[in-house]
């Protein structure tokens, strides 16, 4: 185990930001901390990287561990070029080789804009430089606090591919927070947190399987007969449509075959992370 | 630490408008003198031989002192910006540690103070050379350069104390404006200290920069004043007192006494700085545990 958090708790006065959280991070794993705004993701992150001390609980790191952090807000200097920024940060570490800056530039494909000032880069380019900066000290764990927030879908996908590639090629352990649920799909381990508490932990597939209902949408000529034919009652019906929320696809198949002649059209949608998330955290806005 | 100093210097000099505004106080003093005050002061000192050159040198002394105050303040503001943008957190996670980080701010501010004084000195000397044939000797330049270093160290130490209590760059700009405009009056450059009422004179005397200004004036004007007032110690004293060339406590301070006062202010500021840093660290530790 590279990092283990036991009963991690953080309070600010009476407000409990993180409540008795347990985490286990394996080497080479990709962990996503998922939660709505104000769920306690950033507070958790700050404790994990050592910027704030837990009120109670324990953090156990493996020996001589090196951490790399991509902060939510950019921490590089707008007036300096990409090369200058990386060079200066590299010098702040004791054991970073001279070649390292060029190495991360190659690795993250920053070549085209190394001479450009950081402030003039696009959002996606900036993020790549931020990640390059976090890799300067060859970290064992890379932490990213909402790395894809405010990026367009193309850039988000690109950053995501980049991270997966880093995880695979370098056996990098990655922990990130996000509120884009689809991103958690490709994580090995997902922790859903709300109100500072762990609600569920597991792989994305497990969580969806367990907490996201499949949706079956049927357009029919005879709503009443269709409803009578099936044991399961629909969650909603209109004059032409019946909508079921089902725990597995077998049930869907059953309904469909039993009502073959009545169905003019249908749509089956497997449960998504969004469904699981809403089922787990409720609909209220924080 | 070397690379952090390089960073701070790059950030200061790349921000052209920032450089200009950090020189504002000094430029106001220079331009105010050229446009409004020079003529008036010349006519009141017309009985003194070489009065034009003497007044030019007097202005240079005060303006250099303002320069070190405003430019070091502007450079130190990087530390506030870094804190506000959480850059400090990123830096503290490196191997460099908070002490070296703090030292890098102080050293870069000192270097910037020295460089900007040199630049202002070159501008003013160049201008007065063209208009009034003003020159300085090599010996004078060495004295002045040494004093620029000391002045920059002193201004950095004192300004760091002010900066400690500012946490937002918005407030920083306000303080910068106040210091920039106030400095000219407080080191007795816009108006000679002798023409101020008593209360204002005391204000000038509690401003560290006014001692720096007085030493600059002594180095720059000393030889010429010795000639001009060869036969009259009392008029020399009167002139020194009026123009702030030597500041008066119970008597007119000697050069040694002035240096001693500056060293005391410097050491005092350092002790306060380290003390308050220590207190803050303790409070932070306490808060961290509390949190």
Coordinates of C-alpha atoms in Angstrom, one line a residue:
Chain A
X1 CA 0.0 0.0 0.0
X2 CA 1.4 3.4 -1.1
X3 CA -0.8 5.5 1.0
X4 CA -3.5 4.7 3.6
X5 CA -5.8 7.0 5.4
X6 CA -7.5 5.8 8.5
X7 CA -10.5 7.6 10.1
X8 CA -9.4 10.8 8.5
X9 CA -11.4 13.7 10.0
X10 CA -11.1 17.5 9.5
X11 CA -13.3 20.0 11.2
X12 CA -13.3 23.8 10.8
X13 CA -14.9 25.0 14.0
X14 CA -18.2 23.3 14.2
X15 CA -18.2 22.4 10.5
X16 CA -17.2 18.9 9.6
X17 CA -15.5 19.0 6.2
X18 CA -14.2 15.4 6.2
X19 CA -15.8 12.8 8.4
X20 CA -14.0 9.5 9.3
X21 CA -12.7 8.8 5.8
X22 CA -10.8 5.6 5.0
X23 CA -8.7 5.4 1.9
X24 CA -6.3 2.8 0.5
X25 CA -4.2 3.7 -2.5
X26 CA -2.3 0.8 -4.2
X27 CA 0.8 1.3 -6.3
X28 CA 0.0 2.1 -9.9
X29 CA -3.7 2.6 -9.3
X30 CA -6.0 5.3 -10.6
X31 CA -8.3 6.7 -7.9
X32 CA -11.0 9.2 -8.4
X33 CA -12.6 11.1 -5.5
X34 CA -16.0 12.0 -6.6
X35 CA -18.4 14.4 -5.0
X36 CA -20.6 17.4 -5.5
X37 CA -19.3 20.9 -4.7
X38 CA -18.4 21.3 -1.1
X39 CA -18.4 17.5 -0.4
X40 CA -14.9 17.7 1.2
X41 CA -12.8 16.6 -1.8
X42 CA -10.3 19.5 -1.6
X43 CA -10.1 19.3 2.2
X44 CA -9.2 15.6 1.8
X45 CA -6.7 16.4 -0.9
X46 CA -5.0 19.0 1.2
X47 CA -4.6 16.5 4.0
X48 CA -3.2 13.8 1.7
X49 CA -0.6 16.2 0.3
X50 CA 0.4 17.5 3.7
X51 CA -0.8 21.1 3.3
X52 CA -3.2 20.7 6.3
X53 CA -3.2 18.5 9.3
X54 CA -6.1 16.1 10.0
X55 CA -8.1 17.0 13.1
X56 CA -8.0 13.3 13.9
X57 CA -7.2 10.1 12.1
X58 CA -4.0 8.9 10.6
X59 CA -2.1 9.0 7.3
X60 CA 0.4 6.3 6.5
X61 CA 2.7 6.8 3.6
X62 CA 5.1 4.3 2.3
X63 CA 8.8 5.1 2.9
X64 CA 10.4 8.0 1.1
X65 CA 7.4 8.7 -1.0
X66 CA 7.5 11.6 -3.4
X67 CA 4.3 13.6 -4.2
X68 CA 3.4 15.6 -7.2
X69 CA 0.5 18.0 -7.1
X70 CA -1.6 19.7 -9.8
X71 CA -3.5 22.4 -8.0
X72 CA -7.0 23.4 -8.9
X73 CA -5.8 27.0 -9.7
X74 CA -2.7 27.5 -11.7
X75 CA 0.4 28.1 -9.6
X76 CA 2.8 29.0 -12.4
X77 CA 3.9 32.5 -13.4
X78 CA 2.0 34.0 -16.2
X79 CA 4.8 36.4 -17.1
X80 CA 7.4 33.6 -17.5
X81 CA 7.7 31.2 -20.4
X82 CA 6.9 27.5 -20.1
X83 CA 10.6 26.7 -20.1
X84 CA 11.5 29.3 -17.5
X85 CA 8.6 28.2 -15.2
X86 CA 9.7 24.5 -15.4
X87 CA 13.4 25.3 -15.0
X88 CA 12.8 27.4 -11.9
X89 CA 10.6 24.9 -10.3
X90 CA 13.0 22.1 -11.1
X91 CA 15.8 23.9 -9.3
X92 CA 13.7 23.9 -6.1
X93 CA 14.3 20.2 -5.8
X94 CA 17.5 18.6 -4.6
X95 CA 17.6 15.5 -6.8
X96 CA 16.2 16.6 -10.1
X97 CA 18.6 16.0 -13.0
X98 CA 19.4 18.7 -15.5
X99 CA 17.6 16.9 -18.3
X100 CA 14.4 16.5 -16.4
X101 CA 12.8 19.7 -17.8
X102 CA 13.4 18.6 -21.4
X103 CA 12.2 15.1 -20.5
X104 CA 8.8 16.3 -19.3
X105 CA 8.6 18.7 -22.2
X106 CA 9.0 15.8 -24.6
X107 CA 6.8 13.5 -22.6
X108 CA 3.8 15.9 -22.5
X109 CA 4.3 17.3 -26.0
X110 CA 5.0 20.9 -24.9
X111 CA 7.7 21.5 -27.6
X112 CA 5.6 23.8 -29.7
X113 CA 5.2 26.4 -26.9
X114 CA 8.1 26.1 -24.5
X115 CA 9.2 29.7 -25.5
X116 CA 5.7 31.1 -25.0
X117 CA 4.7 32.9 -21.8
X118 CA 2.5 30.7 -19.6
X119 CA -0.2 33.5 -19.5
X120 CA -0.7 33.4 -23.2
X121 CA -1.4 29.6 -23.4
X122 CA -4.9 28.1 -23.9
X123 CA -6.6 26.3 -20.9
X124 CA -5.6 22.9 -22.2
X125 CA -2.0 23.8 -22.8
X126 CA -1.8 25.4 -19.4
X127 CA -3.0 22.2 -17.8
X128 CA -0.4 20.1 -19.6
X129 CA 2.3 22.4 -18.4
X130 CA 0.8 22.2 -14.8
X131 CA 1.0 18.4 -15.1
X132 CA 4.6 18.6 -16.4
X133 CA 5.5 20.8 -13.4
X134 CA 4.0 18.2 -11.1
X135 CA 6.1 15.4 -12.7
X136 CA 9.4 17.2 -12.3
X137 CA 10.4 15.4 -9.1
X138 CA 9.4 11.9 -10.4
X139 CA 6.5 11.6 -8.0
X140 CA 5.3 8.2 -6.8
X141 CA 1.8 9.6 -6.5
X142 CA 0.4 12.4 -8.7
X143 CA -2.5 14.3 -7.1
X144 CA -4.8 16.4 -9.3
X145 CA -7.4 18.6 -7.8
X146 CA -10.2 19.0 -10.4
X147 CA -7.7 18.9 -13.3
X148 CA -10.4 19.1 -16.0
X149 CA -12.7 21.7 -14.6
X150 CA -13.5 24.5 -17.0
X151 CA -11.9 22.7 -20.0
X152 CA -13.8 21.9 -23.2
X153 CA -14.7 18.3 -23.9
X154 CA -11.8 17.7 -26.4
X155 CA -9.3 19.0 -24.0
X156 CA -10.8 17.0 -21.1
X157 CA -10.5 13.9 -23.2
X158 CA -7.0 14.7 -24.2
X159 CA -5.9 15.3 -20.6
X160 CA -7.6 12.2 -19.5
X161 CA -5.8 10.1 -22.1
X162 CA -2.6 11.7 -21.1
X163 CA -3.1 10.6 -17.5
X164 CA -4.0 7.1 -18.4
X165 CA -0.9 6.9 -20.5
X166 CA 1.2 8.1 -17.6
X167 CA -0.4 5.6 -15.3
X168 CA 0.3 2.7 -17.7
X169 CA 3.7 3.7 -19.1
X170 CA 5.3 5.0 -15.9
X171 CA 3.2 3.0 -13.4
X172 CA 2.3 6.3 -11.9
X173 CA -0.2 6.2 -9.1
X174 CA -2.9 8.9 -9.7
X175 CA -5.4 10.3 -7.3
X176 CA -7.7 13.0 -8.6
X177 CA -10.9 14.8 -7.6
X178 CA -13.5 15.6 -10.1
X179 CA -17.2 16.3 -10.4
X180 CA -17.4 15.1 -14.0
X181 CA -18.9 11.7 -13.4
X182 CA -18.1 10.2 -16.8
X183 CA -14.4 10.7 -16.0
X184 CA -14.6 8.3 -13.1
X185 CA -15.6 5.6 -15.5
X186 CA -12.1 4.8 -16.3
X187 CA -10.7 4.9 -12.8
X188 CA -9.7 1.7 -11.0
X189 CA -11.2 2.9 -7.8
X190 CA -13.9 5.4 -7.2
X191 CA -14.7 7.0 -3.8
X192 CA -17.9 8.9 -3.7
X193 CA -17.9 11.5 -0.9
X194 CA -20.7 13.7 0.2
X195 CA -20.9 15.9 3.3
X196 CA -17.4 14.8 4.1
X197 CA -18.4 11.2 4.4
X198 CA -17.6 8.2 2.2
X199 CA -20.8 7.0 0.6
X200 CA -19.5 4.3 -1.5
X201 CA -16.2 2.8 -2.7
X202 CA -15.5 0.5 -5.6
X203 CA -14.8 0.3 -9.3
X204 CA -17.0 2.4 -11.6
X205 CA -18.6 -0.7 -13.0
X206 CA -19.4 -2.1 -9.6
X207 CA -21.0 1.2 -8.5
X208 CA -23.0 1.5 -11.6
X209 CA -24.1 -2.1 -11.4
X210 CA -25.2 -1.6 -7.8
X211 CA -26.6 1.9 -7.7
X212 CA -27.6 2.9 -11.2
X213 CA -30.9 1.6 -12.5
X214 CA -31.3 0.9 -16.2
X215 CA -33.9 2.9 -18.0
X216 CA -36.3 1.4 -20.5
X217 CA -38.3 3.8 -22.6
X218 CA -41.2 2.2 -24.6
X219 CA -43.5 3.9 -27.2
X220 CA -46.7 1.9 -27.5
X221 CA -50.1 2.1 -29.1
X222 CA -51.8 0.7 -25.9
X223 CA -50.3 1.9 -22.7
X224 CA -52.8 0.2 -20.4
X225 CA -52.4 -3.3 -21.9
X226 CA -48.7 -3.1 -21.9
X227 CA -48.7 -2.1 -18.2
X228 CA -51.0 -5.1 -17.4
X229 CA -48.7 -7.5 -19.2
X230 CA -45.7 -6.8 -17.1
X231 CA -45.1 -7.5 -13.4
X232 CA -42.9 -4.5 -12.8
X233 CA -44.7 -1.1 -12.5
X234 CA -43.3 1.8 -14.5
X235 CA -41.9 4.9 -13.0
X236 CA -43.8 7.1 -15.4
X237 CA -46.3 6.8 -18.2
X238 CA -47.9 9.2 -20.7
X239 CA -50.6 8.5 -23.3
X240 CA -48.1 6.9 -25.7
X241 CA -45.0 6.1 -23.5
X242 CA -44.1 3.9 -20.6
X243 CA -40.8 4.4 -18.7
X244 CA -39.3 1.7 -16.5
X245 CA -36.4 1.9 -14.1
X246 CA -34.9 -1.6 -13.9
X247 CA -32.2 -3.1 -11.9
X248 CA -30.9 -5.3 -14.7
X249 CA -31.2 -5.8 -18.5
X250 CA -32.9 -9.2 -18.1
X251 CA -36.1 -7.5 -16.8
X252 CA -36.0 -5.3 -19.8
X253 CA -35.8 -8.2 -22.2
X254 CA -38.7 -9.8 -20.4
X255 CA -40.9 -6.8 -20.8
X256 CA -39.9 -6.3 -24.4
X257 CA -40.6 -9.9 -25.5
X258 CA -43.9 -10.1 -23.7
X259 CA -45.2 -7.0 -25.4
X260 CA -43.6 -7.4 -28.8
X261 CA -46.8 -6.7 -30.7
X262 CA -47.6 -3.6 -28.7
X263 CA -44.3 -1.8 -29.1
X264 CA -43.8 0.7 -31.8
X265 CA -40.4 1.9 -30.6
X266 CA -38.1 1.5 -27.6
X267 CA -34.9 2.7 -26.1
X268 CA -32.8 1.0 -23.5
X269 CA -30.2 2.9 -21.6
X270 CA -27.9 1.2 -19.1
X271 CA -27.4 3.1 -15.8
X272 CA -24.6 5.7 -15.9
X273 CA -22.4 7.1 -13.2
X274 CA -24.7 10.1 -13.2
X275 CA -27.6 7.9 -12.1
X276 CA -25.6 6.2 -9.5
X277 CA -24.3 9.5 -8.2
X278 CA -27.8 11.1 -8.0
X279 CA -29.1 7.9 -6.4
X280 CA -26.4 8.1 -3.8
X281 CA -26.1 11.8 -3.1
X282 CA -29.7 13.0 -3.7
X283 CA -30.9 15.9 -5.8
X284 CA -30.4 18.8 -3.4
X285 CA -28.0 21.5 -4.5
X286 CA -25.2 22.2 -2.1
Chain B
X1 CA 17.4 30.1 -3.9
X2 CA 19.3 31.5 -6.9
X3 CA 16.6 30.4 -9.3
X4 CA 13.9 31.9 -7.0
X5 CA 15.8 35.2 -7.0
X6 CA 16.0 35.0 -10.8
X7 CA 12.3 34.4 -10.9
X8 CA 11.5 37.4 -8.7
X9 CA 13.8 39.6 -10.8
X10 CA 12.2 38.4 -14.1
X11 CA 8.7 38.9 -12.7
X12 CA 9.6 42.4 -11.6
X13 CA 11.3 43.6 -14.7
X14 CA 8.9 41.9 -17.2
X15 CA 6.0 43.9 -15.7
X16 CA 6.9 47.2 -17.4
X17 CA 4.0 49.2 -16.0
X18 CA 4.8 47.8 -12.5
X19 CA 8.4 49.0 -12.9
X20 CA 7.2 52.4 -14.0
X21 CA 4.7 52.7 -11.1
X22 CA 7.3 51.6 -8.6
X23 CA 9.4 54.5 -9.7
X24 CA 6.4 56.9 -9.5
X25 CA 7.4 58.5 -6.2
X26 CA 10.9 59.1 -7.4
X27 CA 9.8 60.4 -10.8
X28 CA 7.3 62.8 -9.2
X29 CA 10.1 64.1 -7.0
X30 CA 12.3 64.6 -10.1
X31 CA 9.7 66.1 -12.3
X32 CA 8.2 68.2 -9.6
X33 CA 11.6 69.7 -9.0
X34 CA 12.3 70.4 -12.7
X35 CA 8.9 71.8 -13.5
X36 CA 7.9 73.7 -10.3
X37 CA 10.5 73.9 -7.6
X38 CA 13.8 74.4 -9.2
X39 CA 13.3 78.1 -10.2
X40 CA 11.8 79.0 -6.8
X41 CA 14.6 77.3 -4.8
X42 CA 17.3 78.8 -7.0
X43 CA 16.1 82.3 -6.4
X44 CA 16.0 81.8 -2.6
X45 CA 19.6 80.4 -2.7
X46 CA 20.9 82.8 -5.3
X47 CA 23.4 84.3 -2.9
X48 CA 25.1 80.9 -2.5
X49 CA 27.7 80.3 -5.3
X50 CA 27.0 77.2 -7.4
X51 CA 23.5 77.0 -6.1
X52 CA 22.1 75.3 -9.2
X53 CA 24.5 72.4 -9.0
X54 CA 24.1 72.1 -5.3
X55 CA 20.3 72.0 -5.6
X56 CA 20.6 69.3 -8.4
X57 CA 22.7 67.2 -6.1
X58 CA 20.4 67.7 -3.2
X59 CA 17.5 66.5 -5.3
X60 CA 19.4 63.4 -6.4
X61 CA 20.1 62.4 -2.8
X62 CA 16.4 62.6 -1.8
X63 CA 15.2 60.9 -4.9
X64 CA 17.5 58.0 -4.6
X65 CA 16.2 57.4 -1.1
X66 CA 12.6 57.4 -2.3
X67 CA 13.6 55.0 -5.1
X68 CA 14.9 52.4 -2.7
X69 CA 11.7 52.6 -0.6
X70 CA 9.2 52.3 -3.4
X71 CA 11.0 49.8 -5.6
X72 CA 11.8 47.3 -2.7
X73 CA 8.1 47.6 -1.6
X74 CA 7.0 46.8 -5.1
X75 CA 9.3 43.9 -5.4
X76 CA 8.3 42.5 -2.0
X77 CA 4.7 42.5 -3.0
X78 CA 5.4 39.4 -5.0
X79 CA 5.4 37.4 -1.8
X80 CA 1.8 38.7 -1.1
X81 CA 0.7 37.8 -4.6
X82 CA 2.3 34.3 -4.3
X83 CA 0.4 33.7 -1.1
X84 CA -2.9 34.9 -2.6
X85 CA -2.5 32.7 -5.6
X86 CA -1.4 29.7 -3.6
X87 CA 1.9 29.7 -5.3
X88 CA 3.5 29.6 -1.9
X89 CA 1.8 26.2 -1.2
X90 CA 3.3 24.8 -4.4
X91 CA 6.8 26.1 -3.5
X92 CA 6.6 24.9 0.1
X93 CA 6.0 21.4 -1.1
X94 CA 9.4 21.4 -2.8
X95 CA 12.7 20.8 -1.1
X96 CA 13.4 24.5 -0.8
X97 CA 11.4 25.1 2.4
X98 CA 9.9 28.3 3.8
X99 CA 13.1 29.9 5.2
X100 CA 14.8 29.9 1.8
X101 CA 11.7 31.1 0.2
X102 CA 11.5 34.1 2.5
X103 CA 15.2 34.9 2.1
X104 CA 14.8 34.8 -1.7
X105 CA 12.1 37.5 -1.5
X106 CA 14.3 39.7 0.7
X107 CA 17.4 39.3 -1.4
X108 CA 15.6 39.9 -4.7
X109 CA 14.0 43.0 -3.2
X110 CA 17.5 44.2 -2.1
X111 CA 18.9 43.6 -5.6
X112 CA 16.0 45.3 -7.3
X113 CA 16.4 48.3 -5.0
X114 CA 20.0 48.6 -5.9
X115 CA 19.5 48.3 -9.6
X116 CA 16.6 50.8 -9.7
X117 CA 18.6 53.3 -7.7
X118 CA 21.5 52.9 -10.2
X119 CA 19.0 53.5 -13.0
X120 CA 17.4 56.5 -11.4
X121 CA 20.9 57.9 -10.6
X122 CA 21.9 57.5 -14.3
X123 CA 18.8 59.2 -15.5
X124 CA 19.2 62.2 -13.2
X125 CA 22.9 62.5 -13.6
X126 CA 22.5 62.3 -17.4
X127 CA 19.8 65.0 -17.4
X128 CA 21.7 67.4 -15.1
X129 CA 24.9 66.8 -17.0
X130 CA 23.2 68.0 -20.1
X131 CA 21.4 70.9 -18.5
X132 CA 23.8 72.0 -15.8
X133 CA 27.1 70.3 -16.6
X134 CA 26.8 68.3 -13.4
X135 CA 29.4 65.5 -12.8
X136 CA 30.4 63.3 -9.9
X137 CA 33.9 61.9 -9.1
X138 CA 34.8 58.2 -9.0
X139 CA 35.3 58.3 -5.3
X140 CA 31.8 59.8 -4.8
X141 CA 30.3 57.1 -7.0
X142 CA 31.9 54.4 -4.9
X143 CA 30.5 56.0 -1.7
X144 CA 27.1 56.4 -3.2
X145 CA 27.0 52.8 -4.6
X146 CA 27.9 51.5 -1.1
X147 CA 25.1 53.6 0.4
X148 CA 22.7 52.4 -2.3
X149 CA 23.3 48.8 -1.0
X150 CA 22.7 49.8 2.6
X151 CA 19.7 51.9 1.7
X152 CA 18.2 49.0 -0.2
X153 CA 18.8 46.6 2.7
X154 CA 17.2 49.0 5.2
X155 CA 14.2 49.7 3.0
X156 CA 13.7 46.0 2.4
X157 CA 13.8 45.2 6.1
X158 CA 11.4 48.0 7.0
X159 CA 9.0 47.3 4.1
X160 CA 8.9 43.6 4.9
X161 CA 7.4 44.6 8.3
X162 CA 4.7 46.5 6.5
X163 CA 4.1 43.7 4.0
X164 CA 3.7 41.1 6.8
X165 CA 0.3 42.5 7.6
X166 CA -1.0 42.6 4.1
X167 CA -2.7 39.5 2.7
X168 CA -4.5 40.8 -0.4
X169 CA -2.9 42.3 -3.5
X170 CA -5.8 44.8 -3.6
X171 CA -4.7 46.3 -0.3
X172 CA -1.1 46.1 -1.4
X173 CA -1.8 48.5 -4.2
X174 CA -3.4 50.9 -1.8
X175 CA -0.4 50.7 0.6
X176 CA 1.9 51.1 -2.4
X177 CA 0.2 54.3 -3.4
X178 CA 0.3 55.7 0.1
X179 CA 4.0 54.9 0.5
X180 CA 4.8 56.2 -3.0
X181 CA 3.2 59.6 -2.4
X182 CA 4.2 59.8 1.3
X183 CA 7.8 58.9 0.8
X184 CA 8.7 62.2 -1.0
X185 CA 7.4 64.2 1.9
X186 CA 8.7 61.9 4.6
X187 CA 12.3 61.9 3.4
X188 CA 12.1 65.7 3.0
X189 CA 12.5 65.8 -0.8
X190 CA 9.4 67.6 -2.1
X191 CA 9.9 70.2 0.6
X192 CA 13.2 70.7 2.5
X193 CA 12.8 69.6 6.1
X194 CA 13.7 73.0 7.5
X195 CA 10.7 74.7 5.9
X196 CA 8.3 72.2 7.6
X197 CA 6.5 72.8 10.9
X198 CA 7.9 71.0 14.0
X199 CA 5.5 68.1 14.0
X200 CA 6.2 67.4 10.3
X201 CA 10.0 67.6 11.0
X202 CA 9.6 64.9 13.7
X203 CA 7.7 62.8 11.2
X204 CA 10.6 63.1 8.8
X205 CA 13.0 62.1 11.6
X206 CA 11.2 58.9 12.4
X207 CA 11.3 57.9 8.7
X208 CA 14.4 55.6 8.1
X209 CA 14.7 56.9 4.5
X210 CA 15.4 60.5 5.7
X211 CA 18.7 59.3 7.2
X212 CA 19.6 57.6 4.0
X213 CA 18.8 60.8 2.1
X214 CA 20.9 62.9 4.4
X215 CA 23.9 60.6 3.8
X216 CA 23.4 60.7 0.1
X217 CA 23.4 64.5 0.2
X218 CA 26.5 64.5 2.3
X219 CA 28.4 62.3 -0.2
X220 CA 27.1 64.2 -3.1
X221 CA 27.3 67.8 -1.8
X222 CA 30.0 67.5 0.8
X223 CA 33.0 68.8 -1.1
X224 CA 31.1 71.7 -2.7
X225 CA 29.6 72.7 0.6
X226 CA 33.0 72.7 2.3
X227 CA 34.2 75.2 -0.3
X228 CA 31.1 77.4 -0.3
X229 CA 30.9 77.6 3.5
X230 CA 34.7 77.7 4.1
X231 CA 34.5 80.7 6.4
X232 CA 31.3 80.2 8.1
X233 CA 30.5 77.2 10.3
X234 CA 27.2 78.7 11.5
X235 CA 25.8 79.2 8.0
X236 CA 26.9 75.7 7.0
X237 CA 25.1 74.3 10.0
X238 CA 22.0 76.4 9.1
X239 CA 22.1 75.2 5.5
X240 CA 22.6 71.5 6.6
X241 CA 19.7 71.8 9.1
X242 CA 17.4 73.5 6.6
X243 CA 18.0 71.1 3.7
X244 CA 18.2 67.9 5.7
X245 CA 21.9 67.3 4.8
X246 CA 22.4 66.5 8.5
X247 CA 19.4 65.7 10.6
X248 CA 19.2 67.2 14.1
X249 CA 18.4 65.3 17.3
X250 CA 19.9 67.2 20.2
X251 CA 22.7 68.3 17.9
X252 CA 23.4 67.9 14.1
X253 CA 24.1 64.2 13.7
X254 CA 27.6 63.2 12.4
X255 CA 27.9 60.7 9.6
X256 CA 28.9 58.0 12.1
X257 CA 25.8 58.7 14.3
X258 CA 23.6 58.6 11.3
X259 CA 25.0 55.2 10.2
X260 CA 24.5 53.9 13.8
X261 CA 20.9 55.0 13.7
X262 CA 20.4 53.2 10.4
X263 CA 22.0 50.0 11.7
X264 CA 19.8 50.1 14.8
X265 CA 16.6 50.5 12.7
X266 CA 17.8 47.7 10.5
X267 CA 18.5 45.3 13.4
X268 CA 15.3 46.4 15.1
X269 CA 13.3 45.7 11.9
X270 CA 15.0 42.3 11.5
X271 CA 14.2 41.3 15.1
X272 CA 10.6 42.3 14.7
X273 CA 10.4 40.5 11.4
X274 CA 11.8 37.2 12.8
X275 CA 9.8 37.6 16.0
X276 CA 6.5 38.0 14.2
X277 CA 7.3 35.2 11.8
X278 CA 8.0 33.0 14.8
X279 CA 4.7 34.0 16.4
X280 CA 2.9 33.4 13.2
X281 CA 4.4 29.9 12.8
X282 CA 3.4 29.1 16.3
X283 CA -0.1 30.3 15.7
X284 CA -0.3 28.4 12.4
X285 CA 0.8 25.2 14.1
X286 CA -1.8 25.8 16.7
X287 CA -4.5 26.5 14.1
X288 CA -3.5 23.5 12.0
X289 CA -3.9 21.3 15.0
X290 CA -7.2 23.0 15.8
X291 CA -8.4 22.5 12.3

